[in-house]
Amino acid sequence: MAAHGEGIDFLKTQVLQSLKESAGYLSGQAIAEKLGISRTAIWKNVRQLQADGYQIEAVPNRGYRLIKGEDVLSREELLLLMDDRWIARYVVFYAETDSTNVRVKALAEMGEPEGTLVVADCQVAGKGRLGRWWSSPRGTGISMSLLLRPAFAPRFAPMITLVCALAVCRAIRTCTGLPALIKWPNDIVINGKKVCGILTEMSSEEEAISYVVVGIGINVNTPEFPPEAGVTATSCYLENGRTVNRAWMISVCMRELKDCYENLLYAKDLSGLLDEYSQYMVNKGKRVRVLGTAQAPGSAQAPGSAQAPGVAQAPGVAQAPGSAQAPGVAQAPGSAQAPGNAQPTGGVQPGGSAQDVRDQDVQAPGGSGELSGVAMGVSPQGALQVMDDDGVLHEVISGEVSVRGVYGYAE
């Protein structure tokens, strides 16, 4: 498919790679001989790269020189950084789109393979919690969605959100050196402020998953936020004053996600990742308040059919009669945000993440829908373990989680 970058797109990638490998000027003739094409074709591809945002100097009798240090997000840049792993082998890039989750769901319905990645430099119709519409401005953040087709039952799907959070946390730490932490189940925070959100949607039938779409939004080089968002939102740039090449961060995210996801596929739980997840968990040992709680069957509270962290049912997918709904699968209206950018200016939504499933009105016994206590960790199945004030351990599988010292919660 053309979207996968065959034909002329592949040639443009090769021209870009040649320029990146050169320490100085590289003549059009040298590139033409290397690639076996005409100098005119080289010139056309250089012009296309310049239109994409690359700063390329063209000097007569010397050739072309790529100016280093540019944060250009393009399909060619992404392809150069991805290796032959199955994940993100197929990359679709949009300079602007409505929602990367919507694009991936359309590709999934067309039968595109697991590992297809959609990236947008600008997203104009992403969707956050409570159905709010948000956009992601050009040139500052990461909006991407990944197609997965896991070969396990829908009940295991909620753990995908947690392994993706761990992968992104690793990537941010690697690319920036910043102390990124995970706010269960789907936010990444730095110094108490949200830098990333994850939205996972699933389409399933009976006991089989058709596909899972994981949307990831990261505030990377955002220089400022509106006052109302700046209280709870941050970016990597605001935390350390340095810009990061977004394509590089995406490639690191994919590398780490492959490792975490394959671990989950093998173990069918988080046992192989639990120690590391707990190490990065900002909730652990903190006073938390969970609103709209649903708790795991067999925990202190088991109110019938419960929801789970971070998975929403893809729109238009009806549950098969007589089939059991996986914990945490809720109908997700319309399109989904490549989340984490919950302000029109690209800021992260205050006090929450872009996730439909945690906005469902799931009530605890007695109708309070609220649980307070100390977060003790995460179970191998991904539930948040909370010790209440009476010493009872609850395993929470959904809810809006407030953590003392994070997003301003201080009581």
Short mmCIF file of C-alpha atoms in Angstrom, two decimals:
data_model
loop_
_atom_site.label_atom_id
_atom_site.label_comp_id
_atom_site.label_asym_id
_atom_site.label_seq_id
_atom_site.Cartn_x
_atom_site.Cartn_y
_atom_site.Cartn_z
CA MET A 1 0.00 0.00 0.00
CA ALA A 2 1.14 3.54 -0.68
CA ALA A 3 0.44 4.40 2.94
CA HIS A 4 3.19 2.00 3.91
CA GLY A 5 5.70 3.99 1.95
CA GLU A 6 6.42 2.08 -1.22
CA GLY A 7 7.65 3.66 -4.45
CA ILE A 8 8.68 7.29 -4.42
CA ASP A 9 8.35 7.62 -0.62
CA PHE A 10 11.03 4.97 -0.24
CA LEU A 11 13.29 6.94 -2.59
CA LYS A 12 12.82 10.09 -0.53
CA THR A 13 13.78 8.12 2.56
CA GLN A 14 16.99 6.99 0.86
CA VAL A 15 17.88 10.55 -0.14
CA LEU A 16 17.30 11.71 3.42
CA GLN A 17 19.44 8.90 4.78
CA SER A 18 22.29 9.82 2.39
CA LEU A 19 22.20 13.42 3.60
CA LYS A 20 22.11 12.36 7.24
CA GLU A 21 25.14 10.11 6.77
CA SER A 22 27.20 12.88 5.20
CA ALA A 23 29.39 15.02 7.45
CA GLY A 24 29.33 17.92 4.99
CA TYR A 25 28.14 18.74 1.50
CA LEU A 26 27.16 15.86 -0.75
CA SER A 27 26.89 16.39 -4.48
CA GLY A 28 23.75 15.49 -6.36
CA GLN A 29 25.88 13.37 -8.66
CA ALA A 30 27.23 11.34 -5.75
CA ILE A 31 23.74 10.68 -4.41
CA ALA A 32 22.48 9.82 -7.90
CA GLU A 33 25.26 7.29 -8.45
CA LYS A 34 24.71 5.75 -5.02
CA LEU A 35 20.96 5.30 -5.55
CA GLY A 36 21.03 4.62 -9.27
CA ILE A 37 18.73 7.48 -10.25
CA SER A 38 19.05 10.78 -12.11
CA ARG A 39 20.24 14.06 -10.65
CA THR A 40 16.83 15.50 -11.55
CA ALA A 41 15.18 12.89 -9.33
CA ILE A 42 17.54 13.84 -6.52
CA TRP A 43 16.65 17.50 -6.93
CA LYS A 44 12.91 16.71 -6.82
CA ASN A 45 13.25 14.66 -3.65
CA VAL A 46 15.37 17.35 -1.99
CA ARG A 47 12.64 19.87 -2.77
CA GLN A 48 10.06 17.55 -1.21
CA LEU A 49 12.17 17.17 1.91
CA GLN A 50 12.50 20.94 2.15
CA ALA A 51 8.72 21.23 1.87
CA ASP A 52 8.45 18.75 4.74
CA GLY A 53 10.44 21.12 6.92
CA TYR A 54 14.04 19.92 6.54
CA GLN A 55 16.63 22.68 6.22
CA ILE A 56 18.81 21.60 3.33
CA GLU A 57 21.41 23.93 1.87
CA ALA A 58 22.03 23.70 -1.87
CA VAL A 59 25.32 25.28 -3.00
CA PRO A 60 26.45 25.22 -6.66
CA ASN A 61 29.52 23.04 -7.27
CA ARG A 62 29.36 21.71 -3.72
CA GLY A 63 26.03 19.95 -3.42
CA TYR A 64 23.52 19.54 -0.61
CA ARG A 65 23.97 19.75 3.14
CA LEU A 66 21.42 18.83 5.78
CA ILE A 67 21.46 21.21 8.72
CA LYS A 68 21.57 19.11 11.86
CA GLY A 69 19.49 19.43 14.98
CA GLU A 70 16.09 19.96 13.38
CA ASP A 71 13.04 18.40 15.01
CA VAL A 72 11.21 17.46 11.83
CA LEU A 73 8.49 14.86 12.20
CA SER A 74 7.97 13.04 8.93
CA ARG A 75 7.33 9.56 7.67
CA GLU A 76 10.83 9.36 6.23
CA GLU A 77 12.38 10.35 9.55
CA LEU A 78 10.37 7.67 11.35
CA LEU A 79 11.24 4.96 8.84
CA LEU A 80 14.95 5.66 9.21
CA LEU A 81 14.73 5.19 12.97
CA MET A 82 12.62 2.03 12.99
CA ASP A 83 14.42 -1.27 12.61
CA ASP A 84 13.03 -4.54 11.25
CA ARG A 85 10.96 -5.33 14.32
CA TRP A 86 7.34 -6.15 13.57
CA ILE A 87 6.04 -3.25 15.62
CA ALA A 88 5.84 0.04 13.67
CA ARG A 89 7.18 -1.61 10.56
CA TYR A 90 4.27 0.03 8.74
CA VAL A 91 4.07 3.77 9.40
CA VAL A 92 1.36 6.16 8.25
CA PHE A 93 2.09 9.86 8.74
CA TYR A 94 -0.25 12.83 8.60
CA ALA A 95 0.86 16.45 8.75
CA GLU A 96 -2.68 17.01 10.06
CA THR A 97 -5.55 14.68 10.82
CA ASP A 98 -8.69 14.49 12.91
CA SER A 99 -7.66 11.73 15.33
CA THR A 100 -4.94 9.12 15.07
CA ASN A 101 -7.15 6.62 16.90
CA VAL A 102 -9.85 7.11 14.27
CA ARG A 103 -7.30 6.60 11.48
CA VAL A 104 -5.99 3.38 13.04
CA LYS A 105 -9.49 2.00 13.61
CA ALA A 106 -10.26 2.56 9.92
CA LEU A 107 -7.04 0.75 8.95
CA ALA A 108 -7.87 -2.07 11.36
CA GLU A 109 -11.26 -2.57 9.72
CA MET A 110 -9.45 -2.78 6.36
CA GLY A 111 -7.36 -5.66 7.67
CA GLU A 112 -4.05 -3.86 8.18
CA PRO A 113 -1.49 -5.89 10.17
CA GLU A 114 -0.61 -5.70 13.82
CA GLY A 115 2.05 -3.11 14.45
CA THR A 116 0.67 -0.48 12.04
CA LEU A 117 1.51 2.93 13.48
CA VAL A 118 -0.23 6.23 12.69
CA VAL A 119 1.53 9.46 13.65
CA ALA A 120 0.27 13.02 13.23
CA ASP A 121 2.16 16.28 13.58
CA CYS A 122 -1.13 18.05 14.21
CA GLN A 123 -4.41 16.57 15.46
CA VAL A 124 -7.57 18.68 15.24
CA ALA A 125 -10.36 16.43 16.51
CA GLY A 126 -8.97 14.30 19.26
CA LYS A 127 -11.29 13.36 22.05
CA GLY A 128 -10.66 13.41 25.77
CA ARG A 129 -12.74 12.46 28.78
CA LEU A 130 -16.42 13.37 28.98
CA GLY A 131 -16.55 13.70 25.20
CA ARG A 132 -14.61 16.96 25.05
CA TRP A 133 -12.89 17.77 21.77
CA TRP A 134 -9.28 18.87 21.74
CA SER A 135 -6.53 19.56 19.24
CA SER A 136 -2.78 19.06 19.26
CA PRO A 137 -0.81 21.93 17.71
CA ARG A 138 1.79 21.37 15.07
CA GLY A 139 5.46 20.92 15.83
CA THR A 140 5.45 20.41 19.60
CA GLY A 141 4.10 17.05 20.73
CA ILE A 142 3.57 13.43 19.83
CA SER A 143 0.16 12.15 18.75
CA MET A 144 0.29 8.52 17.68
CA SER A 145 -1.82 5.39 17.68
CA LEU A 146 -0.76 1.77 17.32
CA LEU A 147 -2.75 -1.20 16.03
CA LEU A 148 -2.46 -4.43 18.01
CA ARG A 149 -4.13 -7.79 17.42
CA PRO A 150 -3.33 -9.75 20.60
CA ALA A 151 -4.04 -13.47 20.55
CA PHE A 152 -5.69 -13.62 23.94
CA ALA A 153 -9.15 -13.24 25.43
CA PRO A 154 -10.69 -9.77 25.92
CA ARG A 155 -10.36 -10.08 29.69
CA PHE A 156 -6.59 -9.64 29.32
CA ALA A 157 -6.88 -6.46 27.22
CA PRO A 158 -6.91 -3.94 30.10
CA MET A 159 -3.33 -4.85 30.94
CA ILE A 160 -2.25 -3.48 27.55
CA THR A 161 -2.79 0.04 28.87
CA LEU A 162 -0.43 -0.61 31.78
CA VAL A 163 2.34 -2.13 29.68
CA CYS A 164 2.09 0.82 27.27
CA ALA A 165 2.40 3.23 30.18
CA LEU A 166 5.54 1.43 31.33
CA ALA A 167 6.99 1.55 27.81
CA VAL A 168 6.35 5.29 27.45
CA CYS A 169 7.74 5.95 30.93
CA ARG A 170 10.95 4.14 29.93
CA ALA A 171 11.16 6.09 26.67
CA ILE A 172 10.75 9.50 28.29
CA ARG A 173 13.42 8.65 30.83
CA THR A 174 15.79 7.44 28.09
CA CYS A 175 15.27 10.42 25.78
CA THR A 176 15.22 13.20 28.39
CA GLY A 177 16.76 11.92 31.61
CA LEU A 178 13.68 13.22 33.42
CA PRO A 179 12.17 11.31 36.37
CA ALA A 180 8.98 10.25 34.60
CA LEU A 181 6.54 8.24 36.73
CA ILE A 182 3.30 6.34 36.07
CA LYS A 183 -0.03 7.44 37.53
CA TRP A 184 -2.15 4.30 37.37
CA PRO A 185 -3.40 3.31 34.96
CA ASN A 186 -2.68 5.51 31.97
CA ASP A 187 -0.93 8.80 32.75
CA ILE A 188 2.75 9.70 32.84
CA VAL A 189 3.74 12.50 35.19
CA ILE A 190 6.88 14.50 35.83
CA ASN A 191 7.25 16.41 39.08
CA GLY A 192 3.55 16.02 39.85
CA LYS A 193 2.30 17.22 36.46
CA LYS A 194 0.92 15.27 33.53
CA VAL A 195 3.11 14.92 30.46
CA CYS A 196 1.39 12.00 28.71
CA GLY A 197 -1.95 10.21 28.51
CA ILE A 198 -2.91 6.90 26.94
CA LEU A 199 -6.29 5.89 25.52
CA THR A 200 -6.91 2.25 24.61
CA GLU A 201 -9.89 1.05 22.55
CA MET A 202 -10.86 -2.51 21.69
CA SER A 203 -13.06 -4.27 19.17
CA SER A 204 -13.97 -7.82 20.13
CA GLU A 205 -16.39 -10.62 19.40
CA GLU A 206 -17.31 -13.44 21.76
CA GLU A 207 -14.01 -14.50 23.38
CA ALA A 208 -11.73 -13.10 20.68
CA ILE A 209 -10.19 -9.67 20.19
CA SER A 210 -10.48 -8.26 16.68
CA TYR A 211 -8.08 -5.44 17.41
CA VAL A 212 -6.86 -3.01 20.03
CA VAL A 213 -5.94 0.61 19.29
CA VAL A 214 -3.54 2.33 21.67
CA GLY A 215 -3.47 6.12 21.42
CA ILE A 216 -0.53 7.92 23.01
CA GLY A 217 -0.12 11.67 23.43
CA ILE A 218 3.08 13.17 24.81
CA ASN A 219 3.83 16.84 25.48
CA VAL A 220 7.40 16.93 24.25
CA ASN A 221 8.55 20.39 23.17
CA THR A 222 5.54 22.47 24.21
CA PRO A 223 6.97 25.83 25.35
CA GLU A 224 4.00 27.02 27.42
CA PHE A 225 0.45 26.24 28.50
CA PRO A 226 -2.54 28.47 29.27
CA PRO A 227 -2.75 29.38 32.96
CA GLU A 228 -5.68 27.02 33.57
CA ALA A 229 -3.77 24.06 32.13
CA GLY A 230 -0.31 24.90 33.40
CA VAL A 231 -1.29 24.01 36.96
CA THR A 232 -1.56 20.33 36.08
CA ALA A 233 0.21 19.98 32.71
CA THR A 234 3.84 20.05 31.72
CA SER A 235 6.12 19.12 28.84
CA CYS A 236 9.55 17.59 28.61
CA TYR A 237 10.88 20.95 27.41
CA LEU A 238 9.43 22.84 30.38
CA GLU A 239 11.02 20.37 32.77
CA ASN A 240 14.59 20.47 31.46
CA GLY A 241 14.78 23.34 28.97
CA ARG A 242 15.89 21.09 26.10
CA THR A 243 14.09 20.15 22.92
CA VAL A 244 13.88 16.49 21.97
CA ASN A 245 13.71 14.97 18.51
CA ARG A 246 10.17 13.61 18.50
CA ALA A 247 10.82 10.96 15.85
CA TRP A 248 13.60 9.56 18.03
CA MET A 249 11.30 9.48 21.05
CA ILE A 250 8.64 7.67 19.01
CA SER A 251 11.17 5.06 17.91
CA VAL A 252 12.27 4.50 21.52
CA CYS A 253 8.63 4.21 22.59
CA MET A 254 8.09 1.52 19.95
CA ARG A 255 11.21 -0.38 21.01
CA GLU A 256 10.14 -0.39 24.65
CA LEU A 257 6.55 -1.18 23.79
CA LYS A 258 7.62 -4.23 21.81
CA ASP A 259 9.53 -5.52 24.82
CA CYS A 260 6.69 -4.90 27.30
CA TYR A 261 3.94 -6.17 25.00
CA GLU A 262 5.74 -9.39 24.15
CA ASN A 263 6.30 -9.96 27.86
CA LEU A 264 2.55 -9.63 28.41
CA LEU A 265 1.73 -11.98 25.52
CA TYR A 266 4.01 -14.62 27.00
CA ALA A 267 2.95 -14.34 30.63
CA LYS A 268 -0.71 -13.34 30.15
CA ASP A 269 -0.23 -11.05 33.14
CA LEU A 270 2.13 -8.38 34.47
CA SER A 271 4.27 -10.73 36.58
CA GLY A 272 7.40 -10.15 34.48
CA LEU A 273 7.01 -6.36 34.60
CA LEU A 274 5.49 -5.79 38.02
CA ASP A 275 8.69 -4.92 39.91
CA GLU A 276 9.66 -2.26 37.38
CA TYR A 277 6.11 -0.91 37.12
CA SER A 278 5.95 -0.57 40.91
CA GLN A 279 9.30 1.23 40.92
CA TYR A 280 7.92 3.92 38.60
CA MET A 281 4.45 4.12 40.15
CA VAL A 282 3.73 7.59 41.52
CA ASN A 283 0.61 6.28 43.31
CA LYS A 284 2.45 3.71 45.42
CA GLY A 285 2.60 4.54 49.10
CA LYS A 286 0.54 7.70 48.53
CA ARG A 287 -2.82 8.65 49.87
CA VAL A 288 -5.29 8.22 47.00
CA ARG A 289 -8.94 8.97 46.44
CA VAL A 290 -10.74 6.92 43.79
CA LEU A 291 -14.05 8.19 42.42
CA GLY A 292 -16.43 6.01 40.43
CA THR A 293 -14.75 2.86 41.67
CA ALA A 294 -15.22 -0.64 40.38
CA GLN A 295 -13.39 -3.40 42.17
CA ALA A 296 -12.08 -6.76 41.10
CA PRO A 297 -14.21 -9.85 41.77
CA GLY A 298 -12.87 -11.54 44.88
CA SER A 299 -11.53 -8.32 46.34
CA ALA A 300 -13.17 -6.64 49.33
CA GLN A 301 -15.84 -5.40 46.95
CA ALA A 302 -17.09 -7.20 43.88
CA PRO A 303 -20.17 -5.40 42.52
CA GLY A 304 -21.12 -7.68 39.65
CA SER A 305 -19.74 -6.78 36.25
CA ALA A 306 -16.79 -4.47 36.78
CA GLN A 307 -14.74 -2.22 34.59
CA ALA A 308 -11.02 -2.30 34.12
CA PRO A 309 -8.31 0.24 33.54
CA GLY A 310 -8.00 1.88 30.20
CA VAL A 311 -9.99 -0.07 27.62
CA ALA A 312 -12.99 1.30 25.76
CA GLN A 313 -15.05 -0.63 23.25
CA ALA A 314 -14.49 0.66 19.73
CA PRO A 315 -17.59 2.42 18.36
CA GLY A 316 -19.99 0.47 16.23
CA VAL A 317 -18.99 -2.88 17.75
CA ALA A 318 -21.90 -4.71 19.33
CA GLN A 319 -21.37 -7.34 21.96
CA ALA A 320 -22.28 -10.85 20.83
CA PRO A 321 -25.46 -12.19 22.47
CA GLY A 322 -24.67 -14.35 25.43
CA SER A 323 -21.00 -13.39 25.49
CA ALA A 324 -19.34 -12.10 28.62
CA GLN A 325 -18.02 -8.59 28.45
CA ALA A 326 -14.41 -8.18 29.40
CA PRO A 327 -13.89 -6.14 32.53
CA GLY A 328 -13.54 -2.51 31.67
CA VAL A 329 -14.93 -2.59 28.15
CA ALA A 330 -17.25 0.32 27.60
CA GLN A 331 -18.77 1.83 24.49
CA ALA A 332 -16.58 4.70 23.31
CA PRO A 333 -18.52 7.35 21.38
CA GLY A 334 -17.00 8.72 18.22
CA SER A 335 -13.31 9.24 17.79
CA ALA A 336 -10.57 9.01 20.37
CA GLN A 337 -7.81 11.36 21.24
CA ALA A 338 -4.20 10.57 20.64
CA PRO A 339 -4.40 11.56 24.23
CA GLY A 340 -2.54 13.60 26.75
CA ASN A 341 -3.29 16.85 24.94
CA ALA A 342 -6.49 18.06 26.47
CA GLN A 343 -6.42 21.76 25.74
CA PRO A 344 -6.86 23.46 22.36
CA THR A 345 -3.31 24.75 22.78
CA GLY A 346 -1.96 21.24 23.28
CA GLY A 347 -1.98 21.17 27.05
CA VAL A 348 -2.82 18.05 28.99
CA GLN A 349 -6.25 17.96 30.51
CA PRO A 350 -6.28 19.07 34.13
CA GLY A 351 -7.06 16.44 36.69
CA GLY A 352 -7.56 13.46 34.45
CA SER A 353 -6.67 11.47 31.39
CA ALA A 354 -8.25 11.01 27.99
CA GLN A 355 -10.07 7.80 28.67
CA ASP A 356 -13.75 7.02 28.23
CA VAL A 357 -13.89 3.94 30.39
CA ARG A 358 -12.99 5.67 33.64
CA ASP A 359 -15.84 8.16 33.18
CA GLN A 360 -18.52 5.47 33.52
CA ASP A 361 -20.73 5.85 36.56
CA VAL A 362 -19.70 2.67 38.40
CA GLN A 363 -20.80 2.83 42.02
CA ALA A 364 -19.34 1.18 45.08
CA PRO A 365 -21.67 -0.52 47.60
CA GLY A 366 -23.81 2.00 49.41
CA GLY A 367 -23.80 4.22 46.32
CA SER A 368 -20.83 6.34 47.35
CA GLY A 369 -18.65 5.39 44.36
CA GLU A 370 -15.63 6.61 46.33
CA LEU A 371 -12.73 4.86 48.01
CA SER A 372 -9.94 6.47 50.02
CA GLY A 373 -6.79 4.89 51.32
CA VAL A 374 -3.15 4.22 50.59
CA ALA A 375 -2.11 2.75 47.24
CA MET A 376 -0.09 -0.38 47.97
CA GLY A 377 0.79 -1.33 44.40
CA VAL A 378 -0.65 -3.14 41.38
CA SER A 379 -1.76 -6.77 41.13
CA PRO A 380 -0.42 -9.09 38.40
CA GLN A 381 -3.73 -8.49 36.60
CA GLY A 382 -3.28 -4.72 36.68
CA ALA A 383 -5.68 -3.74 39.49
CA LEU A 384 -4.74 -0.88 41.80
CA GLN A 385 -4.42 -2.22 45.33
CA VAL A 386 -5.73 0.25 47.91
CA MET A 387 -5.64 -0.25 51.68
CA ASP A 388 -8.55 1.65 53.25
CA ASP A 389 -8.54 3.28 56.68
CA ASP A 390 -9.92 0.11 58.27
CA GLY A 391 -7.05 -2.00 56.97
CA VAL A 392 -9.08 -3.69 54.21
CA LEU A 393 -7.26 -4.23 50.91
CA HIS A 394 -9.30 -3.40 47.81
CA GLU A 395 -8.35 -4.14 44.22
CA VAL A 396 -9.67 -1.30 42.08
CA ILE A 397 -9.98 -1.96 38.37
CA SER A 398 -11.46 1.40 37.35
CA GLY A 399 -12.09 4.83 38.71
CA GLU A 400 -10.90 8.43 38.58
CA VAL A 401 -7.79 8.33 40.76
CA SER A 402 -6.58 11.39 42.67
CA VAL A 403 -3.14 11.09 44.19
CA ARG A 404 -1.90 13.37 46.94
CA GLY A 405 0.68 15.75 45.49
CA VAL A 406 -0.24 14.97 41.87
CA TYR A 407 -2.41 17.41 39.85
CA GLY A 408 -2.77 19.52 42.98
CA TYR A 409 -4.55 16.97 45.20
CA ALA A 410 -3.27 17.76 48.69
CA GLU A 411 -5.92 16.73 51.19
#
